[in-house]
Coordinates of C-alpha atoms and ligand atoms in Angstrom, one line a residue:
X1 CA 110.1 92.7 81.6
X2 CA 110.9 90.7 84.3
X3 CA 109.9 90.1 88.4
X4 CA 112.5 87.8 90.1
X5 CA 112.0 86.5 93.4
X6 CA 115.2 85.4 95.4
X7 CA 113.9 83.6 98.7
X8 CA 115.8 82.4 101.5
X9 CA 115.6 78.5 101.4
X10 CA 116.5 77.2 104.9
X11 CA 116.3 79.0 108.3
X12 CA 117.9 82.8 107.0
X13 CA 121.7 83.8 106.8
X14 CA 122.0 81.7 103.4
X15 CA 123.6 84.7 101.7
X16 CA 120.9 86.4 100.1
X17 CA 122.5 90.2 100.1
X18 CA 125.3 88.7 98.0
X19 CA 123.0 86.9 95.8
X20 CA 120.8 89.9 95.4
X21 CA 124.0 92.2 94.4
X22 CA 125.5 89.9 92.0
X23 CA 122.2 89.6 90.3
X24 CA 121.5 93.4 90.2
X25 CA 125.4 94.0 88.6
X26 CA 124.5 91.0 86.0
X27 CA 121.2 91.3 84.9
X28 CA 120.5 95.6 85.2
X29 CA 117.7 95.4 88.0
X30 CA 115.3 98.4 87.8
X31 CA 113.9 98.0 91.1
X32 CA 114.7 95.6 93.8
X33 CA 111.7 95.9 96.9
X34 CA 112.1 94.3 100.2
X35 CA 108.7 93.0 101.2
X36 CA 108.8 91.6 104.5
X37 CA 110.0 91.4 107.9
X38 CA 112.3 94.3 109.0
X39 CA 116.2 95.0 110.7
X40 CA 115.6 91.9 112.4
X41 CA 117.2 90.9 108.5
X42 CA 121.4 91.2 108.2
X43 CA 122.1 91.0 104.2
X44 CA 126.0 91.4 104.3
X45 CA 127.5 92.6 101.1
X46 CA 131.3 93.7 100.4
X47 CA 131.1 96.3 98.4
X48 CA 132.6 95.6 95.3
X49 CA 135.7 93.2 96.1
X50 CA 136.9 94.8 98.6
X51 CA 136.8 92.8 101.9
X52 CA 137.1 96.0 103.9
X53 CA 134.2 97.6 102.6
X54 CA 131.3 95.4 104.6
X55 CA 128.3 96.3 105.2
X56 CA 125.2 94.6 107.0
X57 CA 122.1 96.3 105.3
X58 CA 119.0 95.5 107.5
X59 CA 115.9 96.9 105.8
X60 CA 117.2 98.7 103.0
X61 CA 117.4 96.5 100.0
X62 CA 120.7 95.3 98.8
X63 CA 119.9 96.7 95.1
X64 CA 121.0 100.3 96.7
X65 CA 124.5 100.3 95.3
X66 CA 123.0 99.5 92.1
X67 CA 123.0 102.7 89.6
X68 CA 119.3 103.4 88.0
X69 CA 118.1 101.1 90.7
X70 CA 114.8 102.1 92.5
X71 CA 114.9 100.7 96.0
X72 CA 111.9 100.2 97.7
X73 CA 111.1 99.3 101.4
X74 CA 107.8 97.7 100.8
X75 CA 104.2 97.3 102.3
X76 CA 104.5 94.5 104.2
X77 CA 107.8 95.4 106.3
X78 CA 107.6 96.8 110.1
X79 CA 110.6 99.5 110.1
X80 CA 112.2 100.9 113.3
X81 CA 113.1 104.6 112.0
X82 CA 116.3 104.2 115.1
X83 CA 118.0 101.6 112.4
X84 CA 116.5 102.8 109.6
X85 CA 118.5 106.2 109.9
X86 CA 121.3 104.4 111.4
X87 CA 121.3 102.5 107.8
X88 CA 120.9 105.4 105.9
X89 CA 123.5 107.6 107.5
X90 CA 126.1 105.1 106.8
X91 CA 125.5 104.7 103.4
X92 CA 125.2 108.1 102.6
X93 CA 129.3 108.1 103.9
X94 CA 129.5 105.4 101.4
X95 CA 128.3 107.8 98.7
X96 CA 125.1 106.9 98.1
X97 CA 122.3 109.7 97.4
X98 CA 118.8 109.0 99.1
X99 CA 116.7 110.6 95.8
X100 CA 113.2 109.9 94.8
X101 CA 114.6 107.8 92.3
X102 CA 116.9 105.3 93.8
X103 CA 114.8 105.0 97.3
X104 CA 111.2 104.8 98.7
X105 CA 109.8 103.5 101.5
X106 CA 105.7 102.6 101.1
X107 CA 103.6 104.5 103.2
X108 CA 101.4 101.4 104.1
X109 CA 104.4 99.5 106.1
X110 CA 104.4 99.7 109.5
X111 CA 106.3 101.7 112.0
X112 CA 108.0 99.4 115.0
X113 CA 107.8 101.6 118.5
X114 CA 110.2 101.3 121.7
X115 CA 107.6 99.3 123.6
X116 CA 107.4 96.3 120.9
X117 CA 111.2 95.7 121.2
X118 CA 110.7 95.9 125.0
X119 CA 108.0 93.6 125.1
X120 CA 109.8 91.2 122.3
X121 CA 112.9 91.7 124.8
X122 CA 110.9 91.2 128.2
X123 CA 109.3 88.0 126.8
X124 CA 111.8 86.2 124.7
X125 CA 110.6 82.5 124.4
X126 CA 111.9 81.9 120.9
X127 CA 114.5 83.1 120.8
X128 CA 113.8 85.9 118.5
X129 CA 116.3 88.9 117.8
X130 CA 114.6 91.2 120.4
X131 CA 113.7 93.3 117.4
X132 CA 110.4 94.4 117.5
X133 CA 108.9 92.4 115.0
X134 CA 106.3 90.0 116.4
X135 CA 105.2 92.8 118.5
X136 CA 104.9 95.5 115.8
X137 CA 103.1 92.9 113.4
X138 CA 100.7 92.0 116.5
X139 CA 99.8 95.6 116.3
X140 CA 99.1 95.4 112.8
X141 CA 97.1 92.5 112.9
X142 CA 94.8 93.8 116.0
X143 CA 94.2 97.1 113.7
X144 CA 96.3 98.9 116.3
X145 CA 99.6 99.2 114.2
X146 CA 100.8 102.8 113.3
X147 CA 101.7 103.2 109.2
X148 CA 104.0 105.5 107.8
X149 CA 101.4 107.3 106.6
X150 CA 100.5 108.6 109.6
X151 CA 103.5 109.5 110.9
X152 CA 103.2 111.7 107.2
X153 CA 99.4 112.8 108.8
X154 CA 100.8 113.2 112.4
X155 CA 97.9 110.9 113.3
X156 CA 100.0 109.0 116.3
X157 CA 99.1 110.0 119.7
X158 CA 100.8 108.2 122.1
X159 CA 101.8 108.8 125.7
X160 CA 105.2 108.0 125.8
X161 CA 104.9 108.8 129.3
X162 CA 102.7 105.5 129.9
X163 CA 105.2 103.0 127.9
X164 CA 107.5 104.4 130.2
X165 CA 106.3 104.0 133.5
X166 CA 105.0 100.6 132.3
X167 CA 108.2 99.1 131.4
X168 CA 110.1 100.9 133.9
X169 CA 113.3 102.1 131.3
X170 CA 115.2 105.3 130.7
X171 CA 113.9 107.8 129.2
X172 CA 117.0 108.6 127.0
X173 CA 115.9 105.4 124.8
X174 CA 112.5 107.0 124.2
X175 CA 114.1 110.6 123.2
X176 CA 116.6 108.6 120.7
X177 CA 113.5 107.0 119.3
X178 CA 111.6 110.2 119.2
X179 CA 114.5 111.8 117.6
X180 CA 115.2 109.4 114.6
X181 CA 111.1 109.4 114.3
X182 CA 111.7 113.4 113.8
X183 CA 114.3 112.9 111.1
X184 CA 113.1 110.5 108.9
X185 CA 109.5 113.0 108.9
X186 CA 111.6 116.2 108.6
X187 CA 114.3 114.6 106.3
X188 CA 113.1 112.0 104.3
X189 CA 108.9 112.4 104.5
X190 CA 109.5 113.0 100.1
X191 CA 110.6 109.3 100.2
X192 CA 107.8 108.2 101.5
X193 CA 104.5 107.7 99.4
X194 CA 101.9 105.1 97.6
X195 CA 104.1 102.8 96.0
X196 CA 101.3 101.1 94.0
X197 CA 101.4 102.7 91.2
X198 CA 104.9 103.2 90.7
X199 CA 105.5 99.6 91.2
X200 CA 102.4 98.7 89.1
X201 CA 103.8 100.5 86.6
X202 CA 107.5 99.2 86.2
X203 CA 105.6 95.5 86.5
X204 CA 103.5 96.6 83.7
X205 CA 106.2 98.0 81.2
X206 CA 109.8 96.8 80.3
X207 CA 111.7 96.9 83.6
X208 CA 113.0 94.1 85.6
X209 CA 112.2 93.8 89.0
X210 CA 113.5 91.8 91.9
X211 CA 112.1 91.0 95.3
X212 CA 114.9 90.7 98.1
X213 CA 113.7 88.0 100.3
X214 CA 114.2 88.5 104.5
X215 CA 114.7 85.6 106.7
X216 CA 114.3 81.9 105.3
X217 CA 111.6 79.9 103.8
X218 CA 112.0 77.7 108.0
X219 CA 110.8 80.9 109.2
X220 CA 107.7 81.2 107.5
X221 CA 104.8 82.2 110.4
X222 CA 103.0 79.3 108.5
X223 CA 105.3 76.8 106.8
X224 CA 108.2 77.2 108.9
X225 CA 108.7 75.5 112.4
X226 CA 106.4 77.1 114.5
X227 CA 106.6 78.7 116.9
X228 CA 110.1 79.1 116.6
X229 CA 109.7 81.4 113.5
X230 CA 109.5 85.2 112.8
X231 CA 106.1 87.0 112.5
X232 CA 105.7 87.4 108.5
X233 CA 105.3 85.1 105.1
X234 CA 108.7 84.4 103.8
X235 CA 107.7 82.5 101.0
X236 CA 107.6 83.7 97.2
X237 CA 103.9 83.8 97.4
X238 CA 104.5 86.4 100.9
X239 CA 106.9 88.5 98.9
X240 CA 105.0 89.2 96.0
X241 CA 101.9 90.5 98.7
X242 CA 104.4 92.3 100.5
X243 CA 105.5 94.0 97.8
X244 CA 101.6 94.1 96.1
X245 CA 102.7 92.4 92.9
X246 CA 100.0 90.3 91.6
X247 CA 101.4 86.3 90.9
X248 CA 101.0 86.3 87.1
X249 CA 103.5 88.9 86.5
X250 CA 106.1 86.6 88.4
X251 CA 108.6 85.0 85.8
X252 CA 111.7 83.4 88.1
X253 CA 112.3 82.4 91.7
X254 CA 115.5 81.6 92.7
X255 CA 116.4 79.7 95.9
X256 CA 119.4 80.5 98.1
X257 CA 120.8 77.7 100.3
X258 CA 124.3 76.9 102.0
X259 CA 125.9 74.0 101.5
X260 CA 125.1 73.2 104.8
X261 CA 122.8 74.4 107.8
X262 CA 122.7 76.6 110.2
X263 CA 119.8 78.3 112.6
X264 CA 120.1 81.1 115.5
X265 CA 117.8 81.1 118.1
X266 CA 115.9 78.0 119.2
X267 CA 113.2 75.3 117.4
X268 CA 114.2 72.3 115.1
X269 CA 116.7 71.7 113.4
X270 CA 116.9 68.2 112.0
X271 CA 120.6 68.0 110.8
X272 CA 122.0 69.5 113.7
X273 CA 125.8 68.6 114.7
X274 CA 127.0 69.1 117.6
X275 CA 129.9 67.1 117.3
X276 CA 133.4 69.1 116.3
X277 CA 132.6 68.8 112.8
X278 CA 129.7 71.1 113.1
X279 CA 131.6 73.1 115.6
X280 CA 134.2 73.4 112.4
X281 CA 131.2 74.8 110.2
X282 CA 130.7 77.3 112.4
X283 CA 134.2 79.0 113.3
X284 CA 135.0 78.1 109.5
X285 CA 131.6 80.3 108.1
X286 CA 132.6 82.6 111.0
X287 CA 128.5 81.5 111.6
X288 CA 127.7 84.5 114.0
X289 CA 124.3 86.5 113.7
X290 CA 124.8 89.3 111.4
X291 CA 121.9 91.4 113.9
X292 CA 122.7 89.6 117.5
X293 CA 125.9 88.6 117.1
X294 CA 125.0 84.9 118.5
X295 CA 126.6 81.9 117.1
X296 CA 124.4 80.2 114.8
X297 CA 123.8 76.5 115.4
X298 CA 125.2 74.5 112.3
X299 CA 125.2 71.2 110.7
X300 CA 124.6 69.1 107.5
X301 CA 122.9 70.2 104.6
X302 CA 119.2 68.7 104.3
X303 CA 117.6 67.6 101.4
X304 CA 114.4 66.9 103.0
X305 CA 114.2 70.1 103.6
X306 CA 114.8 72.3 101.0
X307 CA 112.3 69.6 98.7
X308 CA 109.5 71.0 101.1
X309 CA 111.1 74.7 100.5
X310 CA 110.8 74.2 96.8
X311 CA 107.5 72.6 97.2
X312 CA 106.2 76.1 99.0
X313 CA 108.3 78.5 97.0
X314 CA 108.9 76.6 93.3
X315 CA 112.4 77.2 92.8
X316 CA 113.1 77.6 89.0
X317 CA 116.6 78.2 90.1
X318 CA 118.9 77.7 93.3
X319 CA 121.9 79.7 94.4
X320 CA 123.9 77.3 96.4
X321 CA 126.6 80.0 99.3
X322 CA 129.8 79.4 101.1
X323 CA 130.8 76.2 98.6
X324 CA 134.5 77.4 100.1
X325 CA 133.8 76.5 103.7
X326 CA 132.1 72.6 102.9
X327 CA 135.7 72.4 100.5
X328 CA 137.4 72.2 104.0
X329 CA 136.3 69.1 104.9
X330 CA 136.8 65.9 104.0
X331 CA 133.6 64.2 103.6
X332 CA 130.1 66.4 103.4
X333 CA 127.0 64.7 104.8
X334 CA 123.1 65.3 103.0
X335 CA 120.2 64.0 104.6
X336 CA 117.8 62.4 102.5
X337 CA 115.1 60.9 104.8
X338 CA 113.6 61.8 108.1
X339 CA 112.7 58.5 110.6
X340 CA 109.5 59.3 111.5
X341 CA 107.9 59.9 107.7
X342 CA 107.8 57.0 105.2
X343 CA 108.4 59.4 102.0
X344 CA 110.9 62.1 101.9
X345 CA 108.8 64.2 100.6
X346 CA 107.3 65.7 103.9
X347 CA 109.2 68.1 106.6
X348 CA 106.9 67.6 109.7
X349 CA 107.6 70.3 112.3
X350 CA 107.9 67.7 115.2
X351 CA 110.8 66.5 113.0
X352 CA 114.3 66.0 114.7
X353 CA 115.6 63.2 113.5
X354 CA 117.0 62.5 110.2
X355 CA 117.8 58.5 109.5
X356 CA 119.1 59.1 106.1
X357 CA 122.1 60.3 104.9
X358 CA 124.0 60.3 101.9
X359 CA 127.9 60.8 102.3
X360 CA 130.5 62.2 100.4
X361 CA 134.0 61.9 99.9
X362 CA 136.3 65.2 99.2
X363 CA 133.7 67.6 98.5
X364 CA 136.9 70.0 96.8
X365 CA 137.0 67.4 94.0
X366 CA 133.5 65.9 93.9
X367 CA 131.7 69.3 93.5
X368 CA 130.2 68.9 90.2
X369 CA 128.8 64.9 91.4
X370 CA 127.7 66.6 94.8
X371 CA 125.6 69.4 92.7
X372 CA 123.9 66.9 90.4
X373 CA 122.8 64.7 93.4
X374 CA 121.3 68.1 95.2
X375 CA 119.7 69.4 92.1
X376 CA 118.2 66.0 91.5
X377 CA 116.8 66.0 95.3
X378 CA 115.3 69.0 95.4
X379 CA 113.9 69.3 91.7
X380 CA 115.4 72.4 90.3
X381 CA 118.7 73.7 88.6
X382 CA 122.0 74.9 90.6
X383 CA 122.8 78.4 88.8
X384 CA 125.0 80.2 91.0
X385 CA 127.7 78.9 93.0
X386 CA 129.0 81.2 95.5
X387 CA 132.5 80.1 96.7
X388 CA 133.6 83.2 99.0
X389 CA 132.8 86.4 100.4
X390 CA 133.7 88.8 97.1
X391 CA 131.2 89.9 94.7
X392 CA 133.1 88.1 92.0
X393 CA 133.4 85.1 94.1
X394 CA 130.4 83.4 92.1
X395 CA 130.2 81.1 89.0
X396 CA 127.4 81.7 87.2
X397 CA 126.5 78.1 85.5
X398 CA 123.8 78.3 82.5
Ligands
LIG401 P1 112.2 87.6 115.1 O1 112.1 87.7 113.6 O2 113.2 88.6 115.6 O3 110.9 87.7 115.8 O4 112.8 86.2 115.5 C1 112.1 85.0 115.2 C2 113.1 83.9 114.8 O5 113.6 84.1 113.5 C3 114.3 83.7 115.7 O6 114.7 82.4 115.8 C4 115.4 84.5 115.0 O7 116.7 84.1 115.3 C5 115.0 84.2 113.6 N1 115.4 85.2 112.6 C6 114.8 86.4 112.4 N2 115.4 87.1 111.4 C7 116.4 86.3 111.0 C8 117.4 86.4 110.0 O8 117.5 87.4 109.2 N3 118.3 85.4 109.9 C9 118.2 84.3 110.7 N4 117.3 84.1 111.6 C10 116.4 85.1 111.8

């Protein structure tokens, strides 16, 4: 028996999808359950090596390819059923088979309506993806959110006609939203149900487990930089009560990273470089937003950082992404320190300045040095080592 929790260990984007699928084909996963956040997410896996067969999987969890894998959309997501179908639909021309037994959604997570992506859209200080989500968790948290199971109970009652007047928009978006709301009750209302006990019961009994982090530990509503975050707990202790695993039964974290940085949308971002070298990092990583399609900001890979992420998240294990793109270069920068703290031990969210930082030389040839001195930094073990976009494109170091 096992639960596994892979988190996201800088701001999002560090290749979790691909970590999450690799892990599923190695070690048989029984279930995989996204917990938190919801198609604000992009978790971009090739289907087996072929680099034609992409796919960007927004809140179904990446174990879906996975044979005898239960999927399971969990109780602390906000889902928009628009994308949610959308997702669905193109699987199912991949060959997959939405069944009882390979898919689920919980009937406590929370539905996402046209007017929270208006008003995310309308009032956009942060930067966020325009999704929905802060919006659609605001209505959870002022008791005002509507569940799946009430969309099972028809117990939703509101006047479109209202939201529509109020925000002034066509009414073909509100019929497209209505429509997908239809399908997934008509369609797929089997798929959803009480969760609880089924994943009580595969924690409880010899299956393994795995919670698919969303976003990045940087995120986090409370850890992360606020308020340039997204509106959920992206840390392990967040996944496990999104998914409503209690913490005992938790046996391994692993912590995904790149070997450098990057960020979309605003907020700080200590190791920022906007020289041509982090200009480089992104056209190299082709660093574009899986969702929005806007270029991520990018720079150096910080130390300082992920400490505090493995301070909040205890990384038994790290997954360190796109090795390939840092091999490029011909030095690779780490920060060690930040100038305004006297340890560097502490990531303070009015941090933007790093004045420490550890060079070096020919990262190609130095890779195994350059691994020691991260593991040694952050205090935990490198055990994946993901080198390029195929599913086989990982060394898996014991
Ligand atoms: P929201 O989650 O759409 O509210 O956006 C809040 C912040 O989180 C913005 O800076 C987004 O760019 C960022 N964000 C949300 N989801 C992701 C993700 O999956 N990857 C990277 N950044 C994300």
């Amino acid at each position: 028996m096992s639960v596994t929790a892979i988190i996201g260990a800088q701001w999002g984007d560090e290749g979790k999808g691909k970590i999450v699928d690799f892990y599923c084909n190695h070690f048989q996963q029984d279930m995989v359950i996204r917990s938190n956040g919801g198609p604000n997410a992009g978790h971009t896996i090739y289907i087996g090596n072929d680099l034609s067969k992409k796919i960007t999987l927004r809140q179904i969890p990446s174990g879906i390819f996975s044979k005898n894998t239960l999927c399971i959309i969990g109780s602390g997501t906000v889902i928009n059923p628009i994308t949610l179908i959308e997702e669905i639909t193109k699987l199912q021309a991949w060959g997959v088979d939405f069944n009882k037994n390979n898919f689920l959604i919980s009937n406590r997570a929370h539905l996402i309506f046209p007017w929270h992506c208006l008003e995310d859209q309308a009032d956009n200080k942060i930067g966020t993806t325009g999704n929905g989500i802060g919006p659609a968790y605001a209505s959870k948290a002022t008791r005002a959110g509507i569940r799946m199971q009430d969309l099972l109970n028809n117990n939703y009652n509101y006047n479109y006609n209202e939201f529509i007047e109020k925000f002034n928009i066509d009414k073909k978006y509100f019929s497209i939203y209505k429509d997908a709301l239809m399908t997934l009750k008509d369609k797929f209302s089997h798929l959803i149900t009480d969760t609880h006990p089924i994943i009580t019961k595969y924690v409880g009994s010899n299956k393994n487990v795995l919670l698919e982090g969303a976003q990045g530990l940087m995120l986090d509503i409370d850890y992360g930089t606020y308020p340039f975050v997204t509106s959920s707990n992206t840390t392990t202790a967040g996944l496990l009560n999104g998914a409503g695993i209690a913490p005992k039964a938790l046996t391994k974290t692993i912590g995904v990273f790149k070997a450098y940085t990057t960020r979309v949308g605003l907020g700080p971002f200590p190791t920022e470089d906007t020289t041509e070298y982090g200009d480089r990092l992104q056209e190299l990583g082709h660093e574009f937003g899986s969702v929005t399609g806007r270029k991520r900001r990018a720079g150096h890979l910080d130390l300082v950082q992920l400490k505090y992420a493995n301070e909040l998240c205890g990384f038994d294990e790290l997954a360190i992404t796109k090795w390939d793109i840092i091999e490029n270069f011909p030095y690779m920068k780490v920060a060690t320190a930040y100038a305004d703290t006297d340890t560097d031990t502490d990531t303070d969210t009015d941090t933007d300045k790093v004045d420490k930082y550890t060079t070096f030389n020919d990262p190609k040839n130095n890779c195994q040095l350059i691994l020691k001195y991260i593991e040694e930094k952050i205090n935990s073990k490198i055990t994946f080592l993901s080198y390029g976009p195929k599913r086989d494109d990982i060394k898996f170091i014991q």
